[in-house]
mmCIF file of C-alpha atoms in Angstrom:
data_model
loop_
_atom_site.group_PDB
_atom_site.id
_atom_site.type_symbol
_atom_site.label_atom_id
_atom_site.label_comp_id
_atom_site.label_asym_id
_atom_site.label_seq_id
_atom_site.Cartn_x
_atom_site.Cartn_y
_atom_site.Cartn_z
ATOM 1 C CA MET A 440 4.441 -10.586 -11.466
ATOM 2 C CA GLY A 441 4.735 -8.216 -14.136
ATOM 3 C CA LYS A 442 6.675 -10.546 -16.962
ATOM 4 C CA ASP A 443 3.875 -9.912 -19.657
ATOM 5 C CA LEU A 444 4.403 -6.062 -19.352
ATOM 6 C CA TYR A 445 8.226 -6.642 -19.275
ATOM 7 C CA ASP A 446 8.076 -8.182 -22.570
ATOM 8 C CA GLN A 447 5.788 -5.963 -24.215
ATOM 9 C CA PHE A 448 7.169 -2.417 -23.750
ATOM 10 C CA PRO A 449 10.488 -1.055 -24.221
ATOM 11 C CA LEU A 450 9.951 1.493 -20.898
ATOM 12 C CA ILE A 451 9.023 -0.936 -18.906
ATOM 13 C CA ARG A 452 11.673 -2.971 -19.441
ATOM 14 C CA GLU A 453 13.939 0.447 -18.260
ATOM 15 C CA MET A 454 11.969 0.758 -15.374
ATOM 16 C CA TYR A 455 12.829 -2.368 -14.349
ATOM 17 C CA ALA A 456 16.448 -2.170 -15.147
ATOM 18 C CA LYS A 457 16.766 0.904 -13.192
ATOM 19 C CA ALA A 458 15.201 -0.814 -10.157
ATOM 20 C CA ASP A 459 17.764 -3.085 -10.172
ATOM 21 C CA GLN A 460 20.417 -0.598 -10.437
ATOM 22 C CA ILE A 461 19.455 2.106 -7.855
ATOM 23 C CA LEU A 462 17.988 -0.712 -5.419
ATOM 24 C CA GLY A 463 21.001 -2.582 -5.659
ATOM 25 C CA LEU A 464 18.955 -5.879 -5.799
ATOM 26 C CA PRO A 465 18.139 -8.448 -8.281
ATOM 27 C CA LEU A 466 14.746 -7.268 -8.595
ATOM 28 C CA THR A 467 13.607 -8.097 -12.169
ATOM 29 C CA LYS A 468 15.091 -11.729 -11.731
ATOM 30 C CA VAL A 469 12.566 -11.867 -8.056
ATOM 31 C CA SER A 470 9.812 -10.527 -9.534
ATOM 32 C CA PHE A 471 9.983 -12.704 -12.370
ATOM 33 C CA GLU A 472 11.605 -16.142 -11.339
ATOM 34 C CA GLY A 473 11.598 -15.615 -7.325
ATOM 35 C CA SER A 474 10.101 -18.229 -4.916
ATOM 36 C CA GLU A 475 7.319 -17.293 -2.484
ATOM 37 C CA GLU A 476 9.336 -16.927 0.284
ATOM 38 C CA GLN A 477 11.270 -14.711 -1.302
ATOM 39 C CA LEU A 478 8.569 -12.306 -2.850
ATOM 40 C CA GLN A 479 7.405 -12.547 0.682
ATOM 41 C CA GLN A 480 10.696 -10.591 2.107
ATOM 42 C CA THR A 481 9.937 -6.924 2.652
ATOM 43 C CA GLN A 482 13.066 -5.926 0.814
ATOM 44 C CA PHE A 483 11.585 -7.746 -2.184
ATOM 45 C CA THR A 484 7.634 -7.090 -1.659
ATOM 46 C CA GLN A 485 7.889 -3.402 -1.648
ATOM 47 C CA PRO A 486 9.998 -2.838 -4.329
ATOM 48 C CA ALA A 487 8.288 -5.240 -6.736
ATOM 49 C CA VAL A 488 4.637 -4.367 -6.167
ATOM 50 C CA PHE A 489 5.786 -0.725 -6.790
ATOM 51 C CA VAL A 490 7.467 -0.845 -9.914
ATOM 52 C CA HIS A 491 4.830 -3.364 -11.225
ATOM 53 C CA SER A 492 2.329 -0.748 -10.252
ATOM 54 C CA CYS A 493 4.261 1.991 -11.981
ATOM 55 C CA ALA A 494 4.848 0.061 -15.005
ATOM 56 C CA LEU A 495 1.023 -0.034 -15.407
ATOM 57 C CA LEU A 496 1.048 3.819 -14.862
ATOM 58 C CA SER A 497 3.503 4.681 -17.399
ATOM 59 C CA GLN A 498 1.282 3.116 -19.764
ATOM 60 C CA ILE A 499 -1.662 4.546 -18.515
ATOM 61 C CA GLY A 500 -0.544 8.293 -18.458
ATOM 62 C CA GLU A 501 0.762 7.887 -22.033
ATOM 63 C CA ASN A 502 -2.631 7.496 -23.041
ATOM 64 C CA GLY A 503 -3.980 10.893 -21.349
ATOM 65 C CA LEU A 504 -5.811 9.406 -18.381
ATOM 66 C CA LYS A 505 -5.818 12.087 -15.465
ATOM 67 C CA PRO A 506 -7.583 11.018 -12.209
ATOM 68 C CA ASP A 507 -9.158 13.357 -9.995
ATOM 69 C CA TYR A 508 -7.376 11.979 -7.192
ATOM 70 C CA VAL A 509 -5.095 9.600 -6.383
ATOM 71 C CA ALA A 510 -4.578 7.357 -3.295
ATOM 72 C CA GLY A 511 -2.313 4.197 -2.145
ATOM 73 C CA HIS A 512 -2.844 1.516 0.307
ATOM 74 C CA SER A 513 -0.126 1.579 2.387
ATOM 75 C CA LEU A 514 3.271 0.794 0.250
ATOM 76 C CA GLY A 515 0.913 1.857 -2.749
ATOM 77 C CA GLU A 516 0.948 5.708 -1.515
ATOM 78 C CA TYR A 517 4.656 5.855 -3.447
ATOM 79 C CA SER A 518 3.440 4.902 -6.629
ATOM 80 C CA ALA A 519 0.297 7.263 -6.126
ATOM 81 C CA LEU A 520 2.941 10.152 -5.588
ATOM 82 C CA VAL A 521 4.662 9.227 -8.677
ATOM 83 C CA CYS A 522 1.263 9.558 -10.683
ATOM 84 C CA ALA A 523 0.535 12.902 -8.672
ATOM 85 C CA LYS A 524 3.801 14.058 -10.006
ATOM 86 C CA VAL A 525 4.931 14.732 -6.484
ATOM 87 C CA LEU A 526 7.966 12.334 -6.907
ATOM 88 C CA SER A 527 10.057 11.248 -10.027
ATOM 89 C CA TYR A 528 10.120 7.293 -10.602
ATOM 90 C CA GLU A 529 13.707 6.946 -9.699
ATOM 91 C CA ASP A 530 12.987 9.051 -6.021
ATOM 92 C CA ALA A 531 10.225 6.975 -5.344
ATOM 93 C CA LEU A 532 12.023 3.966 -6.039
ATOM 94 C CA TYR A 533 14.764 4.884 -4.002
ATOM 95 C CA ALA A 534 12.411 5.589 -0.797
ATOM 96 C CA VAL A 535 10.746 2.490 -1.358
ATOM 97 C CA GLY A 536 13.773 0.762 -1.528
ATOM 98 C CA ARG A 537 14.881 2.391 1.751
ATOM 99 C CA ARG A 538 11.782 1.953 3.581
ATOM 100 C CA SER A 539 11.660 -1.674 2.853
ATOM 101 C CA GLN A 540 14.992 -2.053 4.021
ATOM 102 C CA LEU A 541 14.316 -0.138 7.286
ATOM 103 C CA MET A 542 11.101 -2.120 7.661
ATOM 104 C CA GLN A 543 12.900 -5.395 7.347
ATOM 105 C CA LYS A 544 15.217 -3.918 10.161
ATOM 106 C CA ALA A 545 12.432 -3.485 11.978
ATOM 107 C CA CYS A 546 10.751 -6.700 11.651
ATOM 108 C CA ASP A 547 14.164 -8.270 12.587
ATOM 109 C CA GLU A 548 14.469 -6.521 15.884
ATOM 110 C CA ASN A 549 10.604 -6.958 16.638
ATOM 111 C CA PRO A 550 9.019 -9.570 15.422
ATOM 112 C CA GLY A 551 5.152 -9.545 15.139
ATOM 113 C CA THR A 552 2.239 -10.206 13.061
ATOM 114 C CA MET A 553 -0.962 -8.999 11.507
ATOM 115 C CA ALA A 554 -4.098 -10.822 11.473
ATOM 116 C CA ALA A 555 -7.858 -9.725 9.620
ATOM 117 C CA VAL A 556 -10.827 -9.416 11.551
ATOM 118 C CA VAL A 557 -13.970 -9.336 9.912
ATOM 119 C CA GLY A 558 -17.326 -7.914 11.432
ATOM 120 C CA MET A 559 -16.455 -5.756 13.786
ATOM 121 C CA ASN A 560 -16.777 -1.923 13.687
ATOM 122 C CA GLU A 561 -14.192 0.548 14.522
ATOM 123 C CA GLU A 562 -15.606 0.927 18.422
ATOM 124 C CA GLU A 563 -15.288 -2.882 19.203
ATOM 125 C CA ILE A 564 -11.966 -3.375 17.248
ATOM 126 C CA PHE A 565 -10.440 -0.056 19.300
ATOM 127 C CA ALA A 566 -12.183 -2.424 22.589
ATOM 128 C CA LEU A 567 -10.815 -5.588 21.158
ATOM 129 C CA CYS A 568 -6.988 -4.365 20.987
ATOM 130 C CA THR A 569 -7.217 -3.180 24.503
ATOM 131 C CA GLU A 570 -8.039 -6.362 26.017
ATOM 132 C CA ALA A 571 -5.405 -8.259 24.024
ATOM 133 C CA SER A 572 -2.842 -5.564 24.608
ATOM 134 C CA GLN A 573 -2.809 -7.644 28.155
ATOM 135 C CA PHE A 574 -0.354 -9.971 25.931
ATOM 136 C CA GLY A 575 1.919 -7.403 24.043
ATOM 137 C CA ILE A 576 1.446 -4.491 21.798
ATOM 138 C CA VAL A 577 -1.796 -4.800 19.327
ATOM 139 C CA GLN A 578 -3.254 -2.061 17.753
ATOM 140 C CA PRO A 579 -5.797 -1.612 14.482
ATOM 141 C CA ALA A 580 -3.441 -1.097 11.336
ATOM 142 C CA ASN A 581 -5.655 -1.331 8.390
ATOM 143 C CA PHE A 582 -9.339 0.092 8.402
ATOM 144 C CA ASN A 583 -9.737 -1.656 5.055
ATOM 145 C CA SER A 584 -14.077 -1.544 5.010
ATOM 146 C CA LYS A 585 -16.325 -0.920 7.319
ATOM 147 C CA GLU A 586 -16.267 -4.643 8.305
ATOM 148 C CA GLN A 587 -12.737 -5.865 7.519
ATOM 149 C CA VAL A 588 -9.686 -4.433 9.988
ATOM 150 C CA ALA A 589 -6.407 -5.688 9.864
ATOM 151 C CA VAL A 590 -4.606 -5.680 13.891
ATOM 152 C CA SER A 591 -0.789 -5.420 14.019
ATOM 153 C CA GLY A 592 1.639 -6.222 17.271
ATOM 154 C CA GLU A 593 3.603 -8.819 18.999
ATOM 155 C CA PHE A 594 2.660 -12.679 18.354
ATOM 156 C CA LYS A 595 0.990 -13.301 21.318
ATOM 157 C CA ALA A 596 -1.322 -9.806 21.408
ATOM 158 C CA VAL A 597 -2.111 -10.475 17.630
ATOM 159 C CA GLU A 598 -3.084 -14.413 18.212
ATOM 160 C CA LYS A 599 -4.712 -13.106 21.376
ATOM 161 C CA ALA A 600 -6.620 -10.747 19.733
ATOM 162 C CA VAL A 601 -7.604 -13.350 16.890
ATOM 163 C CA GLU A 602 -9.179 -15.630 19.805
ATOM 164 C CA LEU A 603 -11.027 -13.001 21.357
ATOM 165 C CA ALA A 604 -12.995 -12.166 17.989
ATOM 166 C CA LYS A 605 -13.854 -15.783 17.501
ATOM 167 C CA GLN A 606 -15.318 -16.140 21.038
ATOM 168 C CA LYS A 607 -16.966 -12.920 19.881
ATOM 169 C CA GLY A 608 -18.503 -15.195 16.623
ATOM 170 C CA LYS A 609 -16.595 -12.862 14.680
ATOM 171 C CA LYS A 610 -14.085 -14.066 11.519
ATOM 172 C CA ALA A 611 -10.193 -13.577 12.119
ATOM 173 C CA VAL A 612 -7.242 -15.097 10.751
ATOM 174 C CA LEU A 613 -3.498 -14.482 11.031
ATOM 175 C CA LEU A 614 -1.920 -13.282 8.096
ATOM 176 C CA LYS A 615 0.960 -14.071 5.989
ATOM 177 C CA VAL A 616 2.772 -11.008 6.453
ATOM 178 C CA GLY A 617 6.929 -10.317 7.285
ATOM 179 C CA GLY A 618 6.315 -8.317 10.107
ATOM 180 C CA ALA A 619 3.827 -6.034 12.215
ATOM 181 C CA PHE A 620 3.402 -3.104 10.217
ATOM 182 C CA HIS A 621 1.674 -0.026 10.886
ATOM 183 C CA SER A 622 2.322 -0.590 14.748
ATOM 184 C CA PRO A 623 4.757 0.727 17.321
ATOM 185 C CA LEU A 624 7.273 -2.037 16.317
ATOM 186 C CA MET A 625 7.952 -0.104 13.425
ATOM 187 C CA LEU A 626 8.988 3.197 15.433
ATOM 188 C CA SER A 627 13.010 2.396 14.145
ATOM 189 C CA ALA A 628 11.847 2.521 10.470
ATOM 190 C CA LYS A 629 9.852 5.958 11.263
ATOM 191 C CA ALA A 630 12.607 7.391 12.986
ATOM 192 C CA GLU A 631 15.080 6.624 10.194
ATOM 193 C CA LEU A 632 12.917 7.298 7.090
ATOM 194 C CA GLY A 633 12.509 10.970 8.060
ATOM 195 C CA PRO A 634 16.196 12.061 7.130
ATOM 196 C CA GLU A 635 16.226 9.288 3.984
ATOM 197 C CA LEU A 636 12.936 11.128 2.503
ATOM 198 C CA GLU A 637 14.748 14.955 3.280
ATOM 199 C CA LYS A 638 17.101 13.630 0.314
ATOM 200 C CA LEU A 639 14.396 13.476 -2.045
ATOM 201 C CA ASN A 640 13.154 16.143 -4.197
ATOM 202 C CA PHE A 641 9.037 16.484 -3.537
ATOM 203 C CA GLN A 642 7.037 18.887 -5.630
ATOM 204 C CA ARG A 643 3.584 19.838 -5.095
ATOM 205 C CA ALA A 644 1.001 17.501 -6.348
ATOM 206 C CA GLN A 645 -0.646 17.890 -9.790
ATOM 207 C CA ILE A 646 -2.986 15.780 -8.177
ATOM 208 C CA PRO A 647 -4.491 15.835 -4.881
ATOM 209 C CA VAL A 648 -3.219 12.708 -2.698
ATOM 210 C CA VAL A 649 -5.372 11.112 -0.325
ATOM 211 C CA ALA A 650 -3.206 10.217 2.191
ATOM 212 C CA ASN A 651 -3.667 6.961 4.480
ATOM 213 C CA VAL A 652 -3.071 8.914 7.659
ATOM 214 C CA THR A 653 -5.587 11.353 7.398
ATOM 215 C CA ALA A 654 -7.982 10.501 4.665
ATOM 216 C CA LYS A 655 -7.981 13.574 3.297
ATOM 217 C CA GLY A 656 -6.787 14.965 0.158
ATOM 218 C CA VAL A 657 -3.462 16.472 0.157
ATOM 219 C CA THR A 658 -1.011 18.713 -2.359
ATOM 220 C CA ASP A 659 1.734 20.618 -0.047
ATOM 221 C CA PRO A 660 4.897 18.608 -0.579
ATOM 222 C CA GLU A 661 6.170 19.574 2.801
ATOM 223 C CA GLN A 662 2.642 17.697 4.431
ATOM 224 C CA ILE A 663 3.036 14.651 2.369
ATOM 225 C CA LYS A 664 6.451 13.859 3.095
ATOM 226 C CA GLU A 665 5.346 14.292 6.816
ATOM 227 C CA LEU A 666 2.619 11.974 6.598
ATOM 228 C CA LEU A 667 4.640 9.419 4.949
ATOM 229 C CA VAL A 668 6.981 9.172 7.752
ATOM 230 C CA GLU A 669 3.588 9.164 9.958
ATOM 231 C CA GLN A 670 2.242 6.386 7.975
ATOM 232 C CA ILE A 671 4.770 4.059 9.075
ATOM 233 C CA THR A 672 3.641 3.362 12.930
ATOM 234 C CA MET A 673 0.072 4.570 11.899
ATOM 235 C CA PRO A 674 -3.208 2.649 10.893
ATOM 236 C CA VAL A 675 -4.328 3.080 6.838
ATOM 237 C CA LEU A 676 -7.522 4.750 6.949
ATOM 238 C CA TRP A 677 -8.767 2.695 3.965
ATOM 239 C CA SER A 678 -12.325 3.092 4.017
ATOM 240 C CA ARG A 679 -12.514 6.690 5.005
ATOM 241 C CA SER A 680 -9.876 7.493 1.760
ATOM 242 C CA LEU A 681 -12.357 5.956 -0.274
ATOM 243 C CA GLU A 682 -15.957 7.603 1.284
ATOM 244 C CA PHE A 683 -13.799 11.090 1.078
ATOM 245 C CA MET A 684 -13.328 10.710 -2.639
ATOM 246 C CA SER A 685 -16.801 9.370 -3.079
ATOM 247 C CA ASN A 686 -18.345 12.420 -0.957
ATOM 248 C CA GLN A 687 -16.118 14.679 -3.358
ATOM 249 C CA GLY A 688 -18.071 13.125 -6.370
ATOM 250 C CA VAL A 689 -15.911 10.310 -7.662
ATOM 251 C CA ALA A 690 -17.941 7.591 -9.221
ATOM 252 C CA ASN A 691 -15.150 6.020 -10.951
ATOM 253 C CA PHE A 692 -12.237 3.799 -9.260
ATOM 254 C CA MET A 693 -9.289 2.002 -10.675
ATOM 255 C CA GLU A 694 -7.084 -0.308 -9.028
ATOM 256 C CA VAL A 695 -3.486 -0.188 -10.477
ATOM 257 C CA GLY A 696 -1.265 -2.973 -9.853
ATOM 258 C CA PRO A 697 -1.203 -6.252 -8.919
ATOM 259 C CA GLY A 698 -4.506 -8.476 -7.517
ATOM 260 C CA LYS A 699 -7.961 -7.391 -6.985
ATOM 261 C CA VAL A 700 -7.951 -6.575 -3.450
ATOM 262 C CA LEU A 701 -8.540 -3.255 -3.327
ATOM 263 C CA GLN A 702 -11.382 -3.484 -5.893
ATOM 264 C CA GLY A 703 -13.201 -5.992 -3.363
ATOM 265 C CA LEU A 704 -12.995 -3.088 -0.832
ATOM 266 C CA ALA A 705 -14.388 -0.518 -2.926
ATOM 267 C CA LYS A 706 -17.430 -2.593 -3.588
ATOM 268 C CA LYS A 707 -18.086 -3.122 -0.016
ATOM 269 C CA THR A 708 -17.220 0.567 1.040
ATOM 270 C CA ILE A 709 -18.889 2.590 -1.852
ATOM 271 C CA PRO A 710 -21.748 0.487 -3.719
ATOM 272 C CA GLY A 711 -22.815 1.659 -6.548
ATOM 273 C CA ALA A 712 -19.323 3.253 -7.616
ATOM 274 C CA ASN A 713 -18.053 2.208 -11.074
ATOM 275 C CA ILE A 714 -14.656 -0.264 -10.028
ATOM 276 C CA SER A 715 -12.563 -1.589 -12.175
ATOM 277 C CA GLY A 716 -8.887 -2.904 -12.521
ATOM 278 C CA VAL A 717 -5.195 -3.074 -14.460
ATOM 279 C CA ASP A 718 -3.202 -5.577 -13.182
ATOM 280 C CA LYS A 719 -1.591 -7.141 -16.116
ATOM 281 C CA LEU A 720 -1.187 -6.904 -20.027
ATOM 282 C CA ALA A 721 -4.392 -8.287 -20.989
ATOM 283 C CA ASP A 722 -6.294 -5.228 -18.873
ATOM 284 C CA LEU A 723 -3.976 -2.533 -19.833
ATOM 285 C CA GLN A 724 -5.186 -3.319 -23.821
ATOM 286 C CA GLN A 725 -8.511 -3.712 -22.749
ATOM 287 C CA PHE A 726 -8.509 -0.432 -21.186
ATOM 288 C CA LEU A 727 -6.719 1.494 -23.956
ATOM 289 C CA GLN A 728 -8.958 0.252 -26.390
ATOM 290 C CA THR A 729 -11.833 1.679 -24.473
ATOM 291 C CA GLN A 730 -9.743 4.921 -23.984
ATOM 292 C CA LEU A 731 -9.062 5.286 -27.565
ATOM 293 C CA LYS A 732 -12.765 4.683 -28.643
#
């Protein structure tokens, strides 16, 4: 993940070196040579995705792109904050490192999992979770599109939710994740993250940030800080966030970072919008050539 960018740009090599230093982890080595098992560990997954996204942003920003809004899905909210100049790369990296450690600790203390459910609306998802909650904690975690929602919680309850969804003729599958993110099982991480964020220098956003928790634009640094803490146990309102930006007149959406999942969700949520993505060096070079024309 990101090796082509690392080899091409000295600035990006510096960013990875800073990450190793600030996190006290061999992030560069794990990002490029780590096993799938290592990369699925929250303490590595979150910083690796964050650094990759910020590496791409560093080159895009140098070439003058300034979006009207920024938004990030869960962890992605931190790279969005770097783009909006709310946090420096170093401060955001520290926050991501502590967030990943605290969430890993919560995962170890309160094991759980997540599942994706396709074909249910919001009301049906809440009813599904209520029914499955007889078997333990389970709640909606990510409203990814109008038809795709992730649920999160204790193993038996999530497994029951999958079973019930299938009984209703819907598609449901357990996800390969390290824990029950965006659920009450992360309460200990939420409690400890707040004091960690207080150590950092939050600035007023130069670009409105569409928050996961509210699906609305925010620029106030104190409010952004509070919402980052709430995000740990609250659902990600992603489809509403996309709709909010679309309703504000945004017609061009670009995913910056590894993968194309968010592009797919955007196409389902806001048909007719111009959806693109920058994931690797070839994408970046193509984007920069287009910008320079």
